[in-house]
PDB file of C-alpha atoms in Angstrom:
ATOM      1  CA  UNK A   8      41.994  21.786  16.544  1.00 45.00           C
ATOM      2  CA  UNK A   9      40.947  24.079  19.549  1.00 47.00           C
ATOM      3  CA  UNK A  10      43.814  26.161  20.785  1.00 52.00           C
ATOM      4  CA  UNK A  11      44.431  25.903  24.260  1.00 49.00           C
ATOM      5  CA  UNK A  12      47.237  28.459  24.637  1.00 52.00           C
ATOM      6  CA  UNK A  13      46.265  29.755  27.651  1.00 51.00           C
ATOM      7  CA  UNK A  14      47.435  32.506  30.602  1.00 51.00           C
ATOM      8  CA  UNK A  15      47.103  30.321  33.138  1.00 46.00           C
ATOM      9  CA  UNK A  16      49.808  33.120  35.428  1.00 54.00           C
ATOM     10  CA  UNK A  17      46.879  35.443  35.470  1.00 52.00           C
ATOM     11  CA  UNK A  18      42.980  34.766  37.067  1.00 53.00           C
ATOM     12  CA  UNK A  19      41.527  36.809  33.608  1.00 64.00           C
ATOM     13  CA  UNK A  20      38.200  35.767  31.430  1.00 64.00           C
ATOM     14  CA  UNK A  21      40.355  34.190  29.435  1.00 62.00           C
ATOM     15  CA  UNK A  22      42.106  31.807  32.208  1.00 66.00           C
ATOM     16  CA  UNK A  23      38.492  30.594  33.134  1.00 61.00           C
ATOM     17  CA  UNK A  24      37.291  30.075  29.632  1.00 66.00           C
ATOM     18  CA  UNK A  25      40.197  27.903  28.786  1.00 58.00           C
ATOM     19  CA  UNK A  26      40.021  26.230  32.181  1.00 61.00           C
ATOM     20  CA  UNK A  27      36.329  25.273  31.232  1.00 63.00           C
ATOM     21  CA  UNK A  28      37.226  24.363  28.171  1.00 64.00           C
ATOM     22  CA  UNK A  29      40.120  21.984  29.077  1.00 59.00           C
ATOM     23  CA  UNK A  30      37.674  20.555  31.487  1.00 58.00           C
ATOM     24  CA  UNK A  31      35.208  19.895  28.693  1.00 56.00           C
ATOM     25  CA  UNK A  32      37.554  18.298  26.713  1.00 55.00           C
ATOM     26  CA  UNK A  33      38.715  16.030  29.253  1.00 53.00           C
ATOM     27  CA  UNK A  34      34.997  14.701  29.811  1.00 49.00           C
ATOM     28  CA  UNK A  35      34.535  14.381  26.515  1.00 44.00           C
ATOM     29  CA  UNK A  36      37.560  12.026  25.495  1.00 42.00           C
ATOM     30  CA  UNK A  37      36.896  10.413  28.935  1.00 46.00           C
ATOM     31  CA  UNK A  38      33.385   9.509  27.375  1.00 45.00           C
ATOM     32  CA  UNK A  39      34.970   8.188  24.518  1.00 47.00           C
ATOM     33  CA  UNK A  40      37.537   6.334  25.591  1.00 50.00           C
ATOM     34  CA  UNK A  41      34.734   3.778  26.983  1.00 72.00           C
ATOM     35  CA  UNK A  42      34.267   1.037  24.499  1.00 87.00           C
ATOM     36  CA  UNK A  43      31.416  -0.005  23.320  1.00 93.00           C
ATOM     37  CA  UNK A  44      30.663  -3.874  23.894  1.00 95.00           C
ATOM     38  CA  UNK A  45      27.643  -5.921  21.687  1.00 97.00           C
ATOM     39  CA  UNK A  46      26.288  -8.875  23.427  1.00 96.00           C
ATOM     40  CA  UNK A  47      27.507 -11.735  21.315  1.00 97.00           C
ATOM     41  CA  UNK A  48      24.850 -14.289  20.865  1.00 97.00           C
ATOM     42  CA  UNK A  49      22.488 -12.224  20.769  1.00 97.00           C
ATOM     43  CA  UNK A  50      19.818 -14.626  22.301  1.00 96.00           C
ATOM     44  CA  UNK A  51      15.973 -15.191  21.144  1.00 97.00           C
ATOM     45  CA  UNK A  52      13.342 -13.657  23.254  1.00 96.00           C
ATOM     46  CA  UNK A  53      10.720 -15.691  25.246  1.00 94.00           C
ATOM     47  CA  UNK A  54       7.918 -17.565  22.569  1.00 92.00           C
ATOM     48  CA  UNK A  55       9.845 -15.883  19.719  1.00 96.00           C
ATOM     49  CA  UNK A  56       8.056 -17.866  16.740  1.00 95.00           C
ATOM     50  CA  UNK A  57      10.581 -19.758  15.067  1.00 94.00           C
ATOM     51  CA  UNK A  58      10.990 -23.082  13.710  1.00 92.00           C
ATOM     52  CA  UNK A  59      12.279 -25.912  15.717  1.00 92.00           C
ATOM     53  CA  UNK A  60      14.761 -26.816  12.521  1.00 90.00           C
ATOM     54  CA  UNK A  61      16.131 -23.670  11.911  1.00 91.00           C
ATOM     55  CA  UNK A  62      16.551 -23.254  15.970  1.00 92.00           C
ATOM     56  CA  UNK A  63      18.489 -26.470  16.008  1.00 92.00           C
ATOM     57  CA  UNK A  64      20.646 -26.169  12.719  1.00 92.00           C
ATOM     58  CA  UNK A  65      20.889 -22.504  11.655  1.00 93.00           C
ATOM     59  CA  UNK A  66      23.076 -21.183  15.109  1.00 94.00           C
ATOM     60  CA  UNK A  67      20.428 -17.772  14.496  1.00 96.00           C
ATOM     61  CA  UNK A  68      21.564 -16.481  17.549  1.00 97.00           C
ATOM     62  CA  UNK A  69      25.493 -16.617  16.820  1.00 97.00           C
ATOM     63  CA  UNK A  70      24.653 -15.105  13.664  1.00 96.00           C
ATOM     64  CA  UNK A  71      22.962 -11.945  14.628  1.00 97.00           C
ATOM     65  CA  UNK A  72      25.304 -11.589  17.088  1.00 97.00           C
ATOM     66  CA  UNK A  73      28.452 -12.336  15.131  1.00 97.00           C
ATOM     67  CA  UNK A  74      27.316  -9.961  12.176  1.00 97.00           C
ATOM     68  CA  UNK A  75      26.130  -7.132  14.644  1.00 98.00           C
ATOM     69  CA  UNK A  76      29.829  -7.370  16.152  1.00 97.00           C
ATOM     70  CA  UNK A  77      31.544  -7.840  12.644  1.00 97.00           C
ATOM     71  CA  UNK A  78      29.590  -4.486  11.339  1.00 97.00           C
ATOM     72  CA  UNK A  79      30.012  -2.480  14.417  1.00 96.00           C
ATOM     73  CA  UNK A  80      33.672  -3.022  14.889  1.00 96.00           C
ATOM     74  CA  UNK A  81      34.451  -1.547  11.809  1.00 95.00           C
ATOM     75  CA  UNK A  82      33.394   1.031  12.437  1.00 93.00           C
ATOM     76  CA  UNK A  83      34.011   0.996  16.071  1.00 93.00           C
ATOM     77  CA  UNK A  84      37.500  -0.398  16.389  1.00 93.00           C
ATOM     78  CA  UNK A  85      38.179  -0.725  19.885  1.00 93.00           C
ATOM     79  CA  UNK A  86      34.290  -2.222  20.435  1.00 94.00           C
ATOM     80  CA  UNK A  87      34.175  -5.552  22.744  1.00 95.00           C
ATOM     81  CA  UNK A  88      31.728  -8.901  22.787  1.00 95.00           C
ATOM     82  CA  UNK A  89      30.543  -9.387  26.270  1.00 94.00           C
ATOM     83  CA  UNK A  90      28.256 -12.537  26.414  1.00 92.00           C
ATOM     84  CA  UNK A  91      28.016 -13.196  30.565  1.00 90.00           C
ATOM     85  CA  UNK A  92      24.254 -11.743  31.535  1.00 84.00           C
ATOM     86  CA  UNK A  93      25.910 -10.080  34.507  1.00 84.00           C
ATOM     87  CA  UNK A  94      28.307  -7.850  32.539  1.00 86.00           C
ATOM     88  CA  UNK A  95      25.007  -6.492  30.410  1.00 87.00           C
ATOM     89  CA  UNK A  96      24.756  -4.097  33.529  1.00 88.00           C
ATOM     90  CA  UNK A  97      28.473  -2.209  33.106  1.00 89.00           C
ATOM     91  CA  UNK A  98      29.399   0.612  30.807  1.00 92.00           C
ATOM     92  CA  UNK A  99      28.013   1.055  27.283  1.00 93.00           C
ATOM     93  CA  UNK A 100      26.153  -2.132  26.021  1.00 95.00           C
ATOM     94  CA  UNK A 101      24.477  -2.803  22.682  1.00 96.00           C
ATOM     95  CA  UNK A 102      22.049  -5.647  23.890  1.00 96.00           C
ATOM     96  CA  UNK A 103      20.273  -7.996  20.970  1.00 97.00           C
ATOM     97  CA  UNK A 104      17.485 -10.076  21.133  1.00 97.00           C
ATOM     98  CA  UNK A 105      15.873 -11.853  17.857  1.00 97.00           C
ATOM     99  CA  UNK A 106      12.063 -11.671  18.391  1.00 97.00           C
ATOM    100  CA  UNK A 107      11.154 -13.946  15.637  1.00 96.00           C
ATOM    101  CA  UNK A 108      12.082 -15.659  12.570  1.00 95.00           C
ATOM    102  CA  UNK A 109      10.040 -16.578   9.597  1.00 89.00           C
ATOM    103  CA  UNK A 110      10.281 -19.329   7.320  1.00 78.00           C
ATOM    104  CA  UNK A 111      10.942 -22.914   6.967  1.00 66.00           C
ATOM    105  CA  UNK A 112      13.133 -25.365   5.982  1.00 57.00           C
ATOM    106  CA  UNK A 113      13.893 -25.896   1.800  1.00 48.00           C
ATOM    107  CA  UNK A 114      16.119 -22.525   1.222  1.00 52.00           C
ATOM    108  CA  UNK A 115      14.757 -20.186  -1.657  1.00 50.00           C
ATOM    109  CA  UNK A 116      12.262 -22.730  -2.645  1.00 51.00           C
ATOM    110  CA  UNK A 117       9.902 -22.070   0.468  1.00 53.00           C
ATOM    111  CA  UNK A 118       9.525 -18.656   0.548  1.00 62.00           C
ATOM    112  CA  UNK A 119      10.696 -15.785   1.931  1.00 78.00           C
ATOM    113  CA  UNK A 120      13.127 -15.410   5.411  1.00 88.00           C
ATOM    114  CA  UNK A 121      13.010 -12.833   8.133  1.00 93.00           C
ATOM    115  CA  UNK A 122      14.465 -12.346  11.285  1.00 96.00           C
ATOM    116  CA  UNK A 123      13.520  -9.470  13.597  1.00 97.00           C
ATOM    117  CA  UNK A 124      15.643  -8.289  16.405  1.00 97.00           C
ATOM    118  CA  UNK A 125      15.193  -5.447  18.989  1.00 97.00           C
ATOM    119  CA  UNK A 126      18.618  -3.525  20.084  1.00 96.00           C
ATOM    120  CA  UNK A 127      18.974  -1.704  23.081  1.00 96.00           C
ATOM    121  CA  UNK A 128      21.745   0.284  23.733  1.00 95.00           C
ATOM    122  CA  UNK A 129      22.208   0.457  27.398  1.00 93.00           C
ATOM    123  CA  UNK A 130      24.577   2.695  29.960  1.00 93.00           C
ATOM    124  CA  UNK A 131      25.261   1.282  33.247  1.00 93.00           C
ATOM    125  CA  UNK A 132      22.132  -1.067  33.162  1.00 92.00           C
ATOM    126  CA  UNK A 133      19.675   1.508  31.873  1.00 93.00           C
ATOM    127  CA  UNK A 134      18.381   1.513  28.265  1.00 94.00           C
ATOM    128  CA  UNK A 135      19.710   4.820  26.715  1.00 92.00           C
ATOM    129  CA  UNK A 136      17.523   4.422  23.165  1.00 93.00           C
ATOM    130  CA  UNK A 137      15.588   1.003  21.352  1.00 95.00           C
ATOM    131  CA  UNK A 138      15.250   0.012  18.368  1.00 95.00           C
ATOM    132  CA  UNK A 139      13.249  -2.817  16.267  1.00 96.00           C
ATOM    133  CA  UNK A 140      14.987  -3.772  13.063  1.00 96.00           C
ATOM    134  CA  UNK A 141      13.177  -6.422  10.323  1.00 94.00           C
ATOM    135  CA  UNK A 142      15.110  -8.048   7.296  1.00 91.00           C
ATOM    136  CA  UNK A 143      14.315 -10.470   4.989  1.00 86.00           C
ATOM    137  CA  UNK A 144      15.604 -12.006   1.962  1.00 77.00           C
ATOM    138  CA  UNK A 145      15.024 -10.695  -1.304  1.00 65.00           C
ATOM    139  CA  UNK A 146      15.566 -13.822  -3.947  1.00 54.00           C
ATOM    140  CA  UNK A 147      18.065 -12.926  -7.005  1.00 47.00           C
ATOM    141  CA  UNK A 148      19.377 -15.088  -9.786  1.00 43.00           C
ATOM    142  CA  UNK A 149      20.484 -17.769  -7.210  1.00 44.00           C
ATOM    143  CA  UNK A 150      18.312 -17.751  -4.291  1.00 46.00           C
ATOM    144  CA  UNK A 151      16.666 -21.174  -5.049  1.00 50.00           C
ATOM    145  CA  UNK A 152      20.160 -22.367  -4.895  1.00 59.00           C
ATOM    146  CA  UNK A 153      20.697 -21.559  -1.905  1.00 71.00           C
ATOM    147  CA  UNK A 154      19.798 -23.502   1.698  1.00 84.00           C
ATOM    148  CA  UNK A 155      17.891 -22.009   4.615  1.00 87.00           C
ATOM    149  CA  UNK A 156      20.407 -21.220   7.054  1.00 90.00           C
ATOM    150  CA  UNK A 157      22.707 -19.397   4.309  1.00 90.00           C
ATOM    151  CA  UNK A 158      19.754 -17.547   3.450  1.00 91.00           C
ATOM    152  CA  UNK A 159      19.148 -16.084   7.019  1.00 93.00           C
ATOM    153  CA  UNK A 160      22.747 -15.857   6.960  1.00 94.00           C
ATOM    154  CA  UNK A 161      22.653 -13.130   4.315  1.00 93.00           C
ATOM    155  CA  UNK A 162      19.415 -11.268   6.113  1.00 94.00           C
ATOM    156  CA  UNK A 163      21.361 -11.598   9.659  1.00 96.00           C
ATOM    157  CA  UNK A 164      24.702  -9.678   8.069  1.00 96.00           C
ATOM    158  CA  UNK A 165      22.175  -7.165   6.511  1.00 95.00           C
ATOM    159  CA  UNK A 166      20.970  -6.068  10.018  1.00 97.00           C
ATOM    160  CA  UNK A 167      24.171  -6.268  10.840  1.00 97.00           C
ATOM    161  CA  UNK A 168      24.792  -3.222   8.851  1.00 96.00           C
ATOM    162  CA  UNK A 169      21.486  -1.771   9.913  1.00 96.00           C
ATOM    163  CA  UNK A 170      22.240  -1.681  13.267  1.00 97.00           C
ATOM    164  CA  UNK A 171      25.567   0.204  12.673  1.00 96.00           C
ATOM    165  CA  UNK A 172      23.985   2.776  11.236  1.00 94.00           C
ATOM    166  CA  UNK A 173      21.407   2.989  13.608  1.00 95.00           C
ATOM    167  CA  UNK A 174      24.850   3.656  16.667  1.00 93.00           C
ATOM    168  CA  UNK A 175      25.916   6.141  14.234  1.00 90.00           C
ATOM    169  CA  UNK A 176      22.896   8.120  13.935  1.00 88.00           C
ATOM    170  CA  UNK A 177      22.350   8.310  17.496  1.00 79.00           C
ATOM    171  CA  UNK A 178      25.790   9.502  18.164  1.00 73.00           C
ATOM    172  CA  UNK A 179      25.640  12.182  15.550  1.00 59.00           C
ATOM    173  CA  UNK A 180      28.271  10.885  13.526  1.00 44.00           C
ATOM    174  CA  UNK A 181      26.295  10.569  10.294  1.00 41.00           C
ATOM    175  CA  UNK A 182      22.602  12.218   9.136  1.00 39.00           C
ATOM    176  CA  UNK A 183      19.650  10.682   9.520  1.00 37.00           C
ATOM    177  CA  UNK A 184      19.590   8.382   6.062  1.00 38.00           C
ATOM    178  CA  UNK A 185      16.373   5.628   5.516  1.00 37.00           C
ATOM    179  CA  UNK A 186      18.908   2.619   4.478  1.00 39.00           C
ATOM    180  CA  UNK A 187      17.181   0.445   1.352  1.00 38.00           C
ATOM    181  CA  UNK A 188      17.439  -2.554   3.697  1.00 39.00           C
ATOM    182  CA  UNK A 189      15.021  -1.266   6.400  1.00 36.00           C
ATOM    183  CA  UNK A 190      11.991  -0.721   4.172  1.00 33.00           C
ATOM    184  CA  UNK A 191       9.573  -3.865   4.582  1.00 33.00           C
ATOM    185  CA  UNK A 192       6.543  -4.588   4.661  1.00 35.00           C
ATOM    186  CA  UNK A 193       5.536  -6.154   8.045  1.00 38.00           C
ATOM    187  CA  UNK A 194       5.246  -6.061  10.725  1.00 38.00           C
ATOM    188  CA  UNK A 195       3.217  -1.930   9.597  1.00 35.00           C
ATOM    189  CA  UNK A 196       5.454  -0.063  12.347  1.00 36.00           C
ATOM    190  CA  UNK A 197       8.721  -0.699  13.494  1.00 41.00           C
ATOM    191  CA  UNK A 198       9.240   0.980  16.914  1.00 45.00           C
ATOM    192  CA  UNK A 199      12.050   3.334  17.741  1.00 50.00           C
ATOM    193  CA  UNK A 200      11.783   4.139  21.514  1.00 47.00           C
ATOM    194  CA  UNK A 201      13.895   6.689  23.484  1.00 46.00           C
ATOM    195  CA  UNK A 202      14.588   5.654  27.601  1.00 48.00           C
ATOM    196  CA  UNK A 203      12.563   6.449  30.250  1.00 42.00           C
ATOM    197  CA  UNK A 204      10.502   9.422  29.786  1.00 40.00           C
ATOM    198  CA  UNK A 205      11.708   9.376  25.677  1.00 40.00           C
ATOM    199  CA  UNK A 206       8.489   9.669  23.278  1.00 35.00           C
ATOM    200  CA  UNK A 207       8.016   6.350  20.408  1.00 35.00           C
ATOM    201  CA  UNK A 208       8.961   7.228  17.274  1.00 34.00           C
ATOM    202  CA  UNK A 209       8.742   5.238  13.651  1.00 30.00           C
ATOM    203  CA  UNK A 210      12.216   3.766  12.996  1.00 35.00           C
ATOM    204  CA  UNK A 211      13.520   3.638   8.938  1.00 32.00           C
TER     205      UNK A 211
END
């Protein structure tokens, strides 16, 4: 911990330094101390492709949203849902929309299920970084025993984790590590874009 035994009887070096210091400090936990809120559903974009069945049965949105939440609260404790539009605007805002999901009704049986979601964590109504994340699901002993919606259910809790990561590694608090859930094979790219001004990058 940073000493801040300090002169402060005396106007020396030292009495500015720790002055700047304490200052420092105090913006920092200020900083902080503002929790982080995830937009819980996280709703689907305009023409996102998805099935009219798994729109009406499989509650996508809650999901994503839900497991985003359930993912980033561990990890941030004091993080908050918001779900009123209006509040997207205020503070530090992780905001979720599912661009598409792929596959049909008939669980394991039919083939494989993605969803795709872009995150975009926001300050004060501004979008800070972006991020497109793709999962899908990956079979196993029991995946033709298991039905469409719990299927998706297992890919929405994996980008759940995905997009923890993602938070941490823009905040410093872990390196830069290519998760084995992120690798897939379409769409080729999957964009990682910094705010205005910020140059594209490949995400993992």
């Amino acid at each position: 911990m940073t000493n801040l035994d300090c002169d402060w009887g005396a106007m020396s070096k030292k009495t500015i330094k720790c002055a700047l210091l304490a200052a420092m400090l105090l913006n920092a936990l200020e900083t902080r101390a503002e929790s982080l809120r995830v937009q819980v559903p996280a709703p689907y974009a305009d023409n996102a492709p998805v099935m009219d069945r798994i729109r009406e049965e499989c509650a996508v949105e809650e999901m994503v949203g839900n497991y985003v939440f359930r993912h980033v609260a561990q990890k941030y404790p004091d993080a908050l849902q918001v779900s009123d539009p209006a509040e997207l605007d205020k503070g530090r805002v992780l905001k979720l929309t599912v661009l598409s999901v792929q596959g049909v009704g008939g669980g394991g049986w039919s083939g494989s299920k993605a969803i795709l979601v872009r995150g975009d964590l926001m300050q004060d109504g501004k979008v800070v970084r972006s991020a497109v994340q793709r999962d899908h699901s990956r079979g196993g002993m029991w995946g033709g025993m298991r039905g469409t919606c719990g299927i998706l259910e297992i890919v929405a809790d994996s980008l759940g984790k995905q997009f923890t990561a993602w938070l941490g590694r823009m905040e410093g608090l872990q390196p830069t590590v290519v998760p084995a859930a992120a690798t897939f094979h379409e769409p080729p790219a999957v964009a990682e874009t910094q705010g205005a001004g910020g140059n594209p990058q490949s995400a993992p």
